[in-house]
Coordinates of C-alpha atoms and ligand atoms in Angstrom, one line a residue:
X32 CA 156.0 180.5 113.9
X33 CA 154.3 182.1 111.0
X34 CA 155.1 184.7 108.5
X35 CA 154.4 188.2 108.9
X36 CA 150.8 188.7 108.2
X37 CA 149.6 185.5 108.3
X38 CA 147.5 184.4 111.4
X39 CA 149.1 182.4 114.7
X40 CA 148.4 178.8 114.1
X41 CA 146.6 177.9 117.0
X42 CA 143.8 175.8 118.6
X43 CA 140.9 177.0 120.8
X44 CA 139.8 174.9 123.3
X45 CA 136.7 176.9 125.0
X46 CA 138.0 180.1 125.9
X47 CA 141.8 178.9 125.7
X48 CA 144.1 179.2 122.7
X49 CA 147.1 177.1 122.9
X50 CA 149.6 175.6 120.3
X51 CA 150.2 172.0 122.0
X52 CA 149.9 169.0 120.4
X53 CA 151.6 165.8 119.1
X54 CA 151.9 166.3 115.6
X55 CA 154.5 168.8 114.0
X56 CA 153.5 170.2 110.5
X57 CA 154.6 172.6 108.4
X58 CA 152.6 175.1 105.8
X59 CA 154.4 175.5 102.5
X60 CA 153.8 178.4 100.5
X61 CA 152.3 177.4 97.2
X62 CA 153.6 180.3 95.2
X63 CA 157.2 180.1 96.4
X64 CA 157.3 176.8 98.0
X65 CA 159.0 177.7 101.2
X66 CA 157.7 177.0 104.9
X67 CA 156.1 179.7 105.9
X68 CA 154.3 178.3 109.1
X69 CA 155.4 175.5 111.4
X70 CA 152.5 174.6 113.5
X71 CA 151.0 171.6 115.8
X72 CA 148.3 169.2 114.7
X73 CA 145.9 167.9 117.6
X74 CA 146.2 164.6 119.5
X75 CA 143.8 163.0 121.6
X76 CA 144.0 165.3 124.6
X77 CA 143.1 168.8 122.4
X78 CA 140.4 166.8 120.3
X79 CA 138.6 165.9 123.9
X80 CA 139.4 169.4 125.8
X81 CA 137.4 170.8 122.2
X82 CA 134.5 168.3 122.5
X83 CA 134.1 168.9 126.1
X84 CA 134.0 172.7 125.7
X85 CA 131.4 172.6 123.1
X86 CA 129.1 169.9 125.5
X87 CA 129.6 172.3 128.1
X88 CA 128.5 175.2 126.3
X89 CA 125.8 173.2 124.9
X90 CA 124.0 173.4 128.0
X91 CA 123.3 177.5 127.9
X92 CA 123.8 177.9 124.0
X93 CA 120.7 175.7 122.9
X94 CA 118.7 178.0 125.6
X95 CA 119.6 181.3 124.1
X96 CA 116.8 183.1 122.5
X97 CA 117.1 182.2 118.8
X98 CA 116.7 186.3 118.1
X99 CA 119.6 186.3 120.0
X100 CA 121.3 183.7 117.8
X101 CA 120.3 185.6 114.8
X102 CA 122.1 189.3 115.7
X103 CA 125.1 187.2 116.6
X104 CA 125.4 185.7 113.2
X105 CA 124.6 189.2 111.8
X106 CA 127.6 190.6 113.7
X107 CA 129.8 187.8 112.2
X108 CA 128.2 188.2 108.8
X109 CA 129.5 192.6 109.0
X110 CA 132.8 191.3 110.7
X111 CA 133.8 188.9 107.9
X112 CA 132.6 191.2 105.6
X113 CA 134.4 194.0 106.7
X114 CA 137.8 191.7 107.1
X115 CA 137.3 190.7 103.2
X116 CA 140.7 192.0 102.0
X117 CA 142.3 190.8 105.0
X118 CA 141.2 186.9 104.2
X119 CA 141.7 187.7 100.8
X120 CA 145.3 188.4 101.2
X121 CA 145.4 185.0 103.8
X122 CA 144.1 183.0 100.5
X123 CA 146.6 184.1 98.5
X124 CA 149.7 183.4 100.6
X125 CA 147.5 180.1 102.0
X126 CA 146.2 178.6 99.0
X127 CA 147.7 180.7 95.8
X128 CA 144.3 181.9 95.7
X129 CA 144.4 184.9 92.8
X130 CA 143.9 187.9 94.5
X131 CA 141.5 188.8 91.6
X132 CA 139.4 186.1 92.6
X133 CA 138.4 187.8 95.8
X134 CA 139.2 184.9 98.3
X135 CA 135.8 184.1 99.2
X136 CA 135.0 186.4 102.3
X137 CA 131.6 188.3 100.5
X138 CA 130.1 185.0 99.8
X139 CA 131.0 183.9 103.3
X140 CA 128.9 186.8 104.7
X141 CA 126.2 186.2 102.4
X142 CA 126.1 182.4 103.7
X143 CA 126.3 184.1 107.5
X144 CA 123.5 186.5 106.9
X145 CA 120.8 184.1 105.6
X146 CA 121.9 181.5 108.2
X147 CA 121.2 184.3 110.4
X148 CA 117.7 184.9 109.2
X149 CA 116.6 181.1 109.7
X150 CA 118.2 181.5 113.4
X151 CA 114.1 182.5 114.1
X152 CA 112.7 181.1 111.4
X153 CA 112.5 177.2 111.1
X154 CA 109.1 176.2 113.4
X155 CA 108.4 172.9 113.6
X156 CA 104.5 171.7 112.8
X157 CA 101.7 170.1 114.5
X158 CA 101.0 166.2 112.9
X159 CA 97.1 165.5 112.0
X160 CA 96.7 162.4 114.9
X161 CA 92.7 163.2 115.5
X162 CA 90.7 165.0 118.1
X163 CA 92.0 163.4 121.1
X164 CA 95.5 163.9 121.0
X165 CA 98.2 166.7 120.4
X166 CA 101.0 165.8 118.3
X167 CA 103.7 168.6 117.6
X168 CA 107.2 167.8 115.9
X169 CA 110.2 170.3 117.1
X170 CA 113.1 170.8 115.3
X171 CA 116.3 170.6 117.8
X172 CA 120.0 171.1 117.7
X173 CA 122.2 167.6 117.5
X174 CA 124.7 169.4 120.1
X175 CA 128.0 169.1 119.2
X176 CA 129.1 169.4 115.7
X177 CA 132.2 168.4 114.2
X178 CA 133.2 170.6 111.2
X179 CA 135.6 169.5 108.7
X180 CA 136.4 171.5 105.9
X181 CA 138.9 171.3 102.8
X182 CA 141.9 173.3 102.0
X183 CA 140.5 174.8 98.2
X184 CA 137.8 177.6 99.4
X185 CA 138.0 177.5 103.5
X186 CA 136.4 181.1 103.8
X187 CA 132.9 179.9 101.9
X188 CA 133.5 176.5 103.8
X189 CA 133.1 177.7 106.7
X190 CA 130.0 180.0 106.1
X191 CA 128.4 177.3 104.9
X192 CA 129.0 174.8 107.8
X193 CA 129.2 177.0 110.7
X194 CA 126.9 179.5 110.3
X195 CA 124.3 177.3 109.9
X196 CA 125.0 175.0 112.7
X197 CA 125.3 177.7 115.0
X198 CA 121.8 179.3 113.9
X199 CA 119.8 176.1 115.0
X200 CA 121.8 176.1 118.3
X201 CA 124.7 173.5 118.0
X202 CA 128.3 174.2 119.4
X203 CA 130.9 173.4 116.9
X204 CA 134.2 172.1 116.8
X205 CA 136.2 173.1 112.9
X206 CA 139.1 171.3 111.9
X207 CA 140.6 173.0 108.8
X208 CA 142.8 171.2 106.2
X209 CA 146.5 171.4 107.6
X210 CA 147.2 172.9 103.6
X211 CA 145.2 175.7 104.5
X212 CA 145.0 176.5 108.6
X213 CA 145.2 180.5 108.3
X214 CA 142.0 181.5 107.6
X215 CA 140.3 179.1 109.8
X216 CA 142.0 180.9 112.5
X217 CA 141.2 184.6 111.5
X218 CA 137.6 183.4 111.0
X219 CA 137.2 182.2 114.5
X220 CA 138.8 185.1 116.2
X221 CA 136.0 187.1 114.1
X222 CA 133.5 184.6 116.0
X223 CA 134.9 185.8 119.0
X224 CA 134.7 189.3 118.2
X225 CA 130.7 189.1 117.1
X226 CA 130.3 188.0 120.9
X227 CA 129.7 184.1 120.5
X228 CA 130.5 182.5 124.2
X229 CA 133.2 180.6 125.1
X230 CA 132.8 176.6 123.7
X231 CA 130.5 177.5 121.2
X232 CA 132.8 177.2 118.9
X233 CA 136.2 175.5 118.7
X234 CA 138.6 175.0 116.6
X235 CA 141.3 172.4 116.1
X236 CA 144.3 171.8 113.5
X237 CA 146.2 168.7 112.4
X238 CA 145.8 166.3 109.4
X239 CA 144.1 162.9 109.1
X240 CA 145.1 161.4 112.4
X241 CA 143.3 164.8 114.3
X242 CA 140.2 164.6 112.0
X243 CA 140.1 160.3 112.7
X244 CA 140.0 161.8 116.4
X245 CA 137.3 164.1 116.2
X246 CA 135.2 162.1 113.7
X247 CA 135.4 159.0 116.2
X248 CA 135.0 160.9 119.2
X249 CA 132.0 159.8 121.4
X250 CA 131.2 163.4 122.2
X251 CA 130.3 164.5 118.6
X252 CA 126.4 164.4 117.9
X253 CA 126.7 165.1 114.2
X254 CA 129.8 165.6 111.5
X255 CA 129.8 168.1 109.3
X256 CA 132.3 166.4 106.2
X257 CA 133.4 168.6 102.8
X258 CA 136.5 166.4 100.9
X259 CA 137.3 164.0 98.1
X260 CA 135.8 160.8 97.9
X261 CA 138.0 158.5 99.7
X262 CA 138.3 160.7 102.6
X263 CA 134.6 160.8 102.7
X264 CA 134.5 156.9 103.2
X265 CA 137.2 157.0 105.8
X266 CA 134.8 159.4 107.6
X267 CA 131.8 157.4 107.4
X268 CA 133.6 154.1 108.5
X269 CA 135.4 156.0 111.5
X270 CA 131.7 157.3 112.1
X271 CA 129.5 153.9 111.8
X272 CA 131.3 153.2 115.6
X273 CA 129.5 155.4 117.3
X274 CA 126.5 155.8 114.7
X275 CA 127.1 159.5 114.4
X276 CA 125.2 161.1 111.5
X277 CA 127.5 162.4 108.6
X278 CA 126.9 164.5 106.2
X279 CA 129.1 164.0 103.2
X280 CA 130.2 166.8 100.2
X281 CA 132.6 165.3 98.5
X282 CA 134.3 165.4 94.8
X283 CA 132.7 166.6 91.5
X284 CA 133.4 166.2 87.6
X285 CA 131.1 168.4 86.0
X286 CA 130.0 168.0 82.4
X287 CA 129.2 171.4 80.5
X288 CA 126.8 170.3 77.7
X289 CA 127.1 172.6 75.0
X290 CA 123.8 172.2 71.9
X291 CA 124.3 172.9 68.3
X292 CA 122.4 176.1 69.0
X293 CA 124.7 178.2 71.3
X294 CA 127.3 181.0 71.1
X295 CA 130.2 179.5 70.6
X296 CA 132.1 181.8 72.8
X297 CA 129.8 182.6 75.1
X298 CA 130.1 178.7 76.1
X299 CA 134.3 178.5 75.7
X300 CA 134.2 181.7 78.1
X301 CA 131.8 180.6 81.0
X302 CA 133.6 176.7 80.4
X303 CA 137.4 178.5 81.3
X304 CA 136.1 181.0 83.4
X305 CA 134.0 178.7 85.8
X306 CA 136.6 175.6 85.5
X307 CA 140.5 176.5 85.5
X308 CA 139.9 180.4 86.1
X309 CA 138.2 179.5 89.1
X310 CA 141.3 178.6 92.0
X311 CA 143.1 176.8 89.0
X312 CA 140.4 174.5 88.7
X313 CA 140.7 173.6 92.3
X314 CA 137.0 173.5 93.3
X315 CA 134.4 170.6 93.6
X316 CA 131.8 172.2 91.0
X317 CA 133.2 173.5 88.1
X318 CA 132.7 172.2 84.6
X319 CA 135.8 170.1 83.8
X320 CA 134.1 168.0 80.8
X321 CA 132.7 170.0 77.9
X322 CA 130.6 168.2 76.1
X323 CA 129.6 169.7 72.5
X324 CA 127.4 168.3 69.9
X325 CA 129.2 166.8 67.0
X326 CA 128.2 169.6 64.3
X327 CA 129.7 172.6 66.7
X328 CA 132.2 170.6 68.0
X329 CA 135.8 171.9 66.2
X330 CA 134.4 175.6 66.3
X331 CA 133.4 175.4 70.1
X332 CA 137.2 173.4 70.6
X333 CA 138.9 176.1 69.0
X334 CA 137.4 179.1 71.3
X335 CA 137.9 177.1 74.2
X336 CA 141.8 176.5 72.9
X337 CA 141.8 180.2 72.3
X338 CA 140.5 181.2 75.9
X339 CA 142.4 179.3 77.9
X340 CA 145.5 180.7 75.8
X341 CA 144.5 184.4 77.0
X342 CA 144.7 182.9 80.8
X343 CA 147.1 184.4 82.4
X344 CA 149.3 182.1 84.8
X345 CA 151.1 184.4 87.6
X346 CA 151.7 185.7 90.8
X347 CA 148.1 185.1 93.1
X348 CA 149.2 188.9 94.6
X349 CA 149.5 190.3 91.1
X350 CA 146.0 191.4 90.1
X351 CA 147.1 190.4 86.7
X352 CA 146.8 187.0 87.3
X353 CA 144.4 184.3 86.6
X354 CA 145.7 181.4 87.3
X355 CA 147.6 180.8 90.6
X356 CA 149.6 177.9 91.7
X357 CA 148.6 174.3 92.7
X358 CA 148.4 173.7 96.8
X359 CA 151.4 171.6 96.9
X360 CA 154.2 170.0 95.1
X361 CA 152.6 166.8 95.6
X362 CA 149.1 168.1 93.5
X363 CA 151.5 169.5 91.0
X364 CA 153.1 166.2 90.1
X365 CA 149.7 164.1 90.6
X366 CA 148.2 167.0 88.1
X367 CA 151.0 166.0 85.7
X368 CA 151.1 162.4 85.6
X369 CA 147.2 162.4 85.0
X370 CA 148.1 164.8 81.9
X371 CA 150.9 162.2 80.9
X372 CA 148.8 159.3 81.4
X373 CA 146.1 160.5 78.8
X374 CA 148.8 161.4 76.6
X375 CA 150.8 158.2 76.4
X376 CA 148.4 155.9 77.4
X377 CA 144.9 157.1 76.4
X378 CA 146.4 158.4 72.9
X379 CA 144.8 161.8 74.2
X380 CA 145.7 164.9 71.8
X381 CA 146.8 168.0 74.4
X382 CA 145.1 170.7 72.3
X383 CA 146.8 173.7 74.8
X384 CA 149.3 173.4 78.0
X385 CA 150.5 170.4 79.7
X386 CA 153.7 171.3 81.7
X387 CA 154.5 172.0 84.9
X388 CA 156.2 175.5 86.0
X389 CA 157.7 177.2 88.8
X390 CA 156.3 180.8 88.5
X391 CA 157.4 184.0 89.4
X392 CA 159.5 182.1 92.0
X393 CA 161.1 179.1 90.1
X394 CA 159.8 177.0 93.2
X395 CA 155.7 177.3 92.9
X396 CA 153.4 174.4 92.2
X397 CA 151.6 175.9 88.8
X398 CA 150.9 173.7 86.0
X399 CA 149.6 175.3 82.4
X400 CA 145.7 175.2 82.0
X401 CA 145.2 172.0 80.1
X402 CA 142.7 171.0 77.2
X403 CA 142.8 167.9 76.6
X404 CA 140.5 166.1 73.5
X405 CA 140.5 162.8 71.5
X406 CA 139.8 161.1 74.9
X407 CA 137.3 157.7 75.8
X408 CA 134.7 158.0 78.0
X409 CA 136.3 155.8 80.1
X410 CA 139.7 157.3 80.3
X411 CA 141.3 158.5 83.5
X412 CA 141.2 161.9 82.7
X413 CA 137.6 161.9 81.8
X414 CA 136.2 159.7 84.9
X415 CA 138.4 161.0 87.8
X416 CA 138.8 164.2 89.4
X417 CA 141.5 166.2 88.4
X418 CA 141.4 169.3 90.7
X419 CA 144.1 171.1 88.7
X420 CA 143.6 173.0 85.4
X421 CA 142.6 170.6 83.3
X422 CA 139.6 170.3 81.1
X423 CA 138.6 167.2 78.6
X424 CA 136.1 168.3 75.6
X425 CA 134.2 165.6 74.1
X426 CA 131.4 165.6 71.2
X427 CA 128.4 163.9 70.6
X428 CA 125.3 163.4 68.4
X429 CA 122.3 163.5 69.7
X430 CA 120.7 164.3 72.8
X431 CA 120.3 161.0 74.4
X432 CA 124.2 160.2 74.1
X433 CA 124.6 163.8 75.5
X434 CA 123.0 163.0 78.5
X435 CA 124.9 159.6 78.6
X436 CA 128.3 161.2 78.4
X437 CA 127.4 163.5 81.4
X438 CA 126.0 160.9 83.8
X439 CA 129.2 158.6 82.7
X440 CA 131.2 159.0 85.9
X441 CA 130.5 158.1 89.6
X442 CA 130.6 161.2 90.5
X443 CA 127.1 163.7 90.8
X444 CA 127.9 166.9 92.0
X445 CA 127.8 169.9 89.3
X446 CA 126.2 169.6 85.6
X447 CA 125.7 172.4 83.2
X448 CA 123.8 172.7 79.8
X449 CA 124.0 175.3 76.9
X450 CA 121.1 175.6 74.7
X451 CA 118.6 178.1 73.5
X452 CA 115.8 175.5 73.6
X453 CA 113.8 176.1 76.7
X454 CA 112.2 172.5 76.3
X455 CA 115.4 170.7 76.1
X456 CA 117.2 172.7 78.4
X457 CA 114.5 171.3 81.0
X458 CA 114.2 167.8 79.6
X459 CA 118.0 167.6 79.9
X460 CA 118.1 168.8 83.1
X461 CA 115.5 166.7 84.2
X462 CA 117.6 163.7 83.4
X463 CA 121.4 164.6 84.4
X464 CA 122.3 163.3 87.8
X465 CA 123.9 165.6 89.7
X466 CA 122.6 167.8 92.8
X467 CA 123.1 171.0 91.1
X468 CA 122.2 171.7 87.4
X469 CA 122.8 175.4 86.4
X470 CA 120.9 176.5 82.5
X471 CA 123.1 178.7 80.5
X472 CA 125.5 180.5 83.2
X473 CA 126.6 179.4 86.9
X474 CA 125.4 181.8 90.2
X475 CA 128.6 180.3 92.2
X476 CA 126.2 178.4 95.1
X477 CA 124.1 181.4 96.3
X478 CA 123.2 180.8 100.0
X479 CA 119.5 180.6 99.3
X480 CA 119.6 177.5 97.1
X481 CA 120.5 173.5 98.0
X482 CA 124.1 172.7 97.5
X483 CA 124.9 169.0 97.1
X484 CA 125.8 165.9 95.6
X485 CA 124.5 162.5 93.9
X486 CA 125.9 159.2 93.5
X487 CA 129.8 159.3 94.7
X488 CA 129.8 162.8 95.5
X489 CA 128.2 162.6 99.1
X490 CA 124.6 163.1 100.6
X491 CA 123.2 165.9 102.8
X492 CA 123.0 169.8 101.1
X493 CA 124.5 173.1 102.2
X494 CA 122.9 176.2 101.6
X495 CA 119.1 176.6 101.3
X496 CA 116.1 175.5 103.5
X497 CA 117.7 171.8 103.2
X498 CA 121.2 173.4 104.5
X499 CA 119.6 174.4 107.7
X500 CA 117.5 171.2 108.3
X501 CA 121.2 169.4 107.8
X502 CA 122.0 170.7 111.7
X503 CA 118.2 169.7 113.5
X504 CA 117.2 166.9 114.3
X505 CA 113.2 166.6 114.8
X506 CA 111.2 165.2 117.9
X507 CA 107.9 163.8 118.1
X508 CA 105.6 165.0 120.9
X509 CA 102.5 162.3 121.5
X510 CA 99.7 164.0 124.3
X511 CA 96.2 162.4 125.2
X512 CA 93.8 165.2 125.7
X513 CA 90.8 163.4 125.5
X514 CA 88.8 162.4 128.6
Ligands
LIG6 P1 140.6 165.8 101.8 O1 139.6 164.8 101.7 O2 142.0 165.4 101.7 O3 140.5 166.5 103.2 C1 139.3 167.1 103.7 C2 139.4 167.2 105.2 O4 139.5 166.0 105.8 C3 140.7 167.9 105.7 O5 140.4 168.7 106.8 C4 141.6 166.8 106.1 O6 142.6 167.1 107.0 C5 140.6 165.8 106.7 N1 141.0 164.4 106.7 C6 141.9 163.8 106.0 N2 141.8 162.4 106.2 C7 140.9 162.2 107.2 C8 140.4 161.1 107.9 N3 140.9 159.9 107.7 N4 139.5 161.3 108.8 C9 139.0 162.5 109.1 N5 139.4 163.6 108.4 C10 140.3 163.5 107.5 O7 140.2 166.9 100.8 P2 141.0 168.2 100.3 O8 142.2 167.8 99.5 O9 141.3 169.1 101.5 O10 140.0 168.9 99.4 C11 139.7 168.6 98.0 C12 138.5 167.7 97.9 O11 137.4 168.3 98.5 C13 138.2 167.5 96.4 O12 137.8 166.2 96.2 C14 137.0 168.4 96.3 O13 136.1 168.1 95.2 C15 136.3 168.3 97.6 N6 135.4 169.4 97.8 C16 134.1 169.2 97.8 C17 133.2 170.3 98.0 C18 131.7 170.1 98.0 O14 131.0 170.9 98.5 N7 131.2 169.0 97.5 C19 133.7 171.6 98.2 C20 135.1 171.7 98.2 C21 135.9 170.7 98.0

């Protein structure tokens, strides 16, 4: 059961769709907080009838001309483009995605399209072993890929995981979050439409028992793993048993260093529109932590504190709104105790927001954009990941304590500077460590450039040259030719 206009929940094993399966969940409806899905999460028996599909149509997809490959992925790429408001309108009733926001569909196509172009692209190379012997090194698909993704941007998710998976000649298996199971669905009925054969890509639902069984299953030659932290190590233990080779993109806690020579309102409106007016600050690589040099500091505070006043808390349908409602009632209340915690604990002042509210509904998860200042480095606030719509602002004096307070947490994902000084703005860079520093602005991870993390926020890239060679793995080829 689902409601009108949102996708069947259902799994495809090969060519078969079905809806069986141990597990009973139920979607809730961030905005209202009613059911509006009851659905089945995979046991043991889908998770093999997936693997085996994708094995079996291993054996003819790896053979198929990689041009071939390429046009299919082009299809997909028009199809999902073409179906943008559609997923749109699935994120908004999924996640309480603002239907401003535009869901994520044209960046998915753009991730589809250059995967497609590397389908015939990545050669391998000939190694320099001397004049009597040939030595060549081919890249080749793992085989079967397992594909998990998060509920906060599925739609990008899955351009980035699939797309290039499939271009190097894997079959996959996708299990979506059980928080968001509805686009995952539309996406691979699209697959099916641009022609891709039956196996070579599956799709399962469920929670952590289903993803424990596809992680650990025998038949998986690679995962494929975007989630928080802890998750991430559950993966990689549940993987180490049968040595399967993860790839991990986990959490992020961005810092936005801000210099004493910026705009200050060019810097509060790129730090609230890239953290909490992006999905409500749901999103692994937004600046939560600005981080403002002492003599700039109130005047920057005060913009930021008068931006993320102007936000506009609402509806996810109304294109009025910019920020939408928390995935779940559970998020809402963790969101609020970390904002309690660092008020009555850490002494933290809450310069703007705080509370929790019900929305247009009286039953939605939202919770007020949240600035929160007068906070230690080592506060919870500061160190952990939020993933609600809440920002900490912090001040320092010179450049070496900048780069100290950035590189302060576990976590190495996302790390932005704001300076007019094209020396420091490299030297700075240089030094933060994170996968992914972005120089006055943020491009939202265009496909052509290496999406990752550092430290605690996982290993492996998406996107990029380095986001293709994530699905191949290479072979050595030793021949004699001498006499
Ligand atoms: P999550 O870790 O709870 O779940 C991620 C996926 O793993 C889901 O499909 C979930 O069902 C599955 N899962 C849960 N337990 C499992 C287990 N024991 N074994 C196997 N699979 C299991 O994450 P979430 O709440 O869906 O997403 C939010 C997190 O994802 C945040 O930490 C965010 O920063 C991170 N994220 C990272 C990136 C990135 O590219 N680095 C992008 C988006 C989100």
């Amino acid at each position: 059961m689902a409601s009108a206009g949102l996708p069947h929940i259902r799994h495809l094993l090969g060519s078969e769709w079905t809806t069986t399966g141990p597990e009973l969940l139920e979607h809730i409806s961030p905005s209202t907080g009613q059911v509006q899905a009851r659905f089945s999460g995979a046991g043991a028996d889908e998770v093999d009838r997936a693997v085996a599909a994708a094995r079996s149509a291993f054996v003819e997809w790896r053979k198929v001309a990689p041009a071939k490959r390429r046009q299919l992925l082009e299809r997909l790429s028009a199809l999902i483009l073409a179906a943008r408001d559609e997923l749109r309108d699935i994120g908004v009733a999924e996640c309480g995605t603002p239907v401003r926001q535009g869901g994520g569909a044209v960046l998915a196509a753009r991730y589809t399209a250059y995967f497609a172009g590397w389908a015939d692209k990545l050669d391998g190379l000939v190694a320099p072993v001397g004049h009597n012997a040939l030595d060549y090194v081919l890249p080749q698909p793992y085989g079967v890929v397992a594909a998990l993704i998060p509920w906060n941007a599925p739609v990008p998710s899955l351009g980035m995981k699939l797309s290039p998976a499939l271009a190097m000649g894997n079959c996959v298996v996708l299990k979506p979050s059980p928080l968001a199971p509805f686009a995952t669905v539309r996406f691979v009925e699209l697959c099916q439409e641009a022609g891709f054969p039956p196996g070579v890509v599956n799709l399962v639902h469920g929670g952590a028992d289903a993803g424990e069984l596809l992680v650990g299953h025998p038949g998986v030659d690679k995962i494929t793993f975007t989630g928080g932290v802890a998750t991430g190590r559950a993966v990689m233990r549940t993987a180490a048993a049968n040595l399967t080779p993860v790839t991990l993109e986990l959490g992020g806690k961005g810092a936005l260093v801000a210099f004493d020579d910026v705009d200050a309102d060019r810097v509060a409106s790129d730090a609230v529109g890239y953290s909490v007016g992006t999905l409500a600050g749901q999103a692994c690589a937004l600046p939560t932590r600005v981080i403002v040099e002492q003599s700039r500091y109130e005047e920057v505070a005060s913009a930021v504190a008068k931006r993320f006043a102007e936000l506009r808390m609402g509806d996810p349908a109304d294109e009025s709104a910019d920020v939408g409602p928390l995935i779940s009632a559970d998020a809402q209340r963790r969101v609020v105790g970390i904002i309690e915690h660092a008020r009555e604990h850490d002494n933290a002042t809450i310069l703007i927001g705080g509370g929790a509210d019900g929305g247009p509904s009286g039953n939605g998860f939202w919770v007020e954009p949240t600035l929160v200042a007068d906070v230690a480095p080592d506060a919870a606030v500061v160190q952990g990941e939020v993933f609600g719509p809440v920002v900490t602002i912090q001040s320092f004096t010179d450049e070496a304590e900048a780069v100290a307070l950035a590189n302060g947490t576990d976590y190495g994902l996302s790390a932005f500077v704001y300076t007019e000084d094209l020396k420091r703005a490299h030297r700075v860079a240089r030094d933060l460590e994170a996968g992914y520093v972005s120089v006055n602005g943020f491009a939202y991870l265009p496909p052509e450039t290496p999406f990752g993390g550092w430290k605690s926020s996982g290993f492996g890239r998406e996107g990029g040259r380095a986001g293709v060679e994530d699905f191949v793995q290479t072979k050595n080829v030793y021949i004699p030719i001498g006499n």
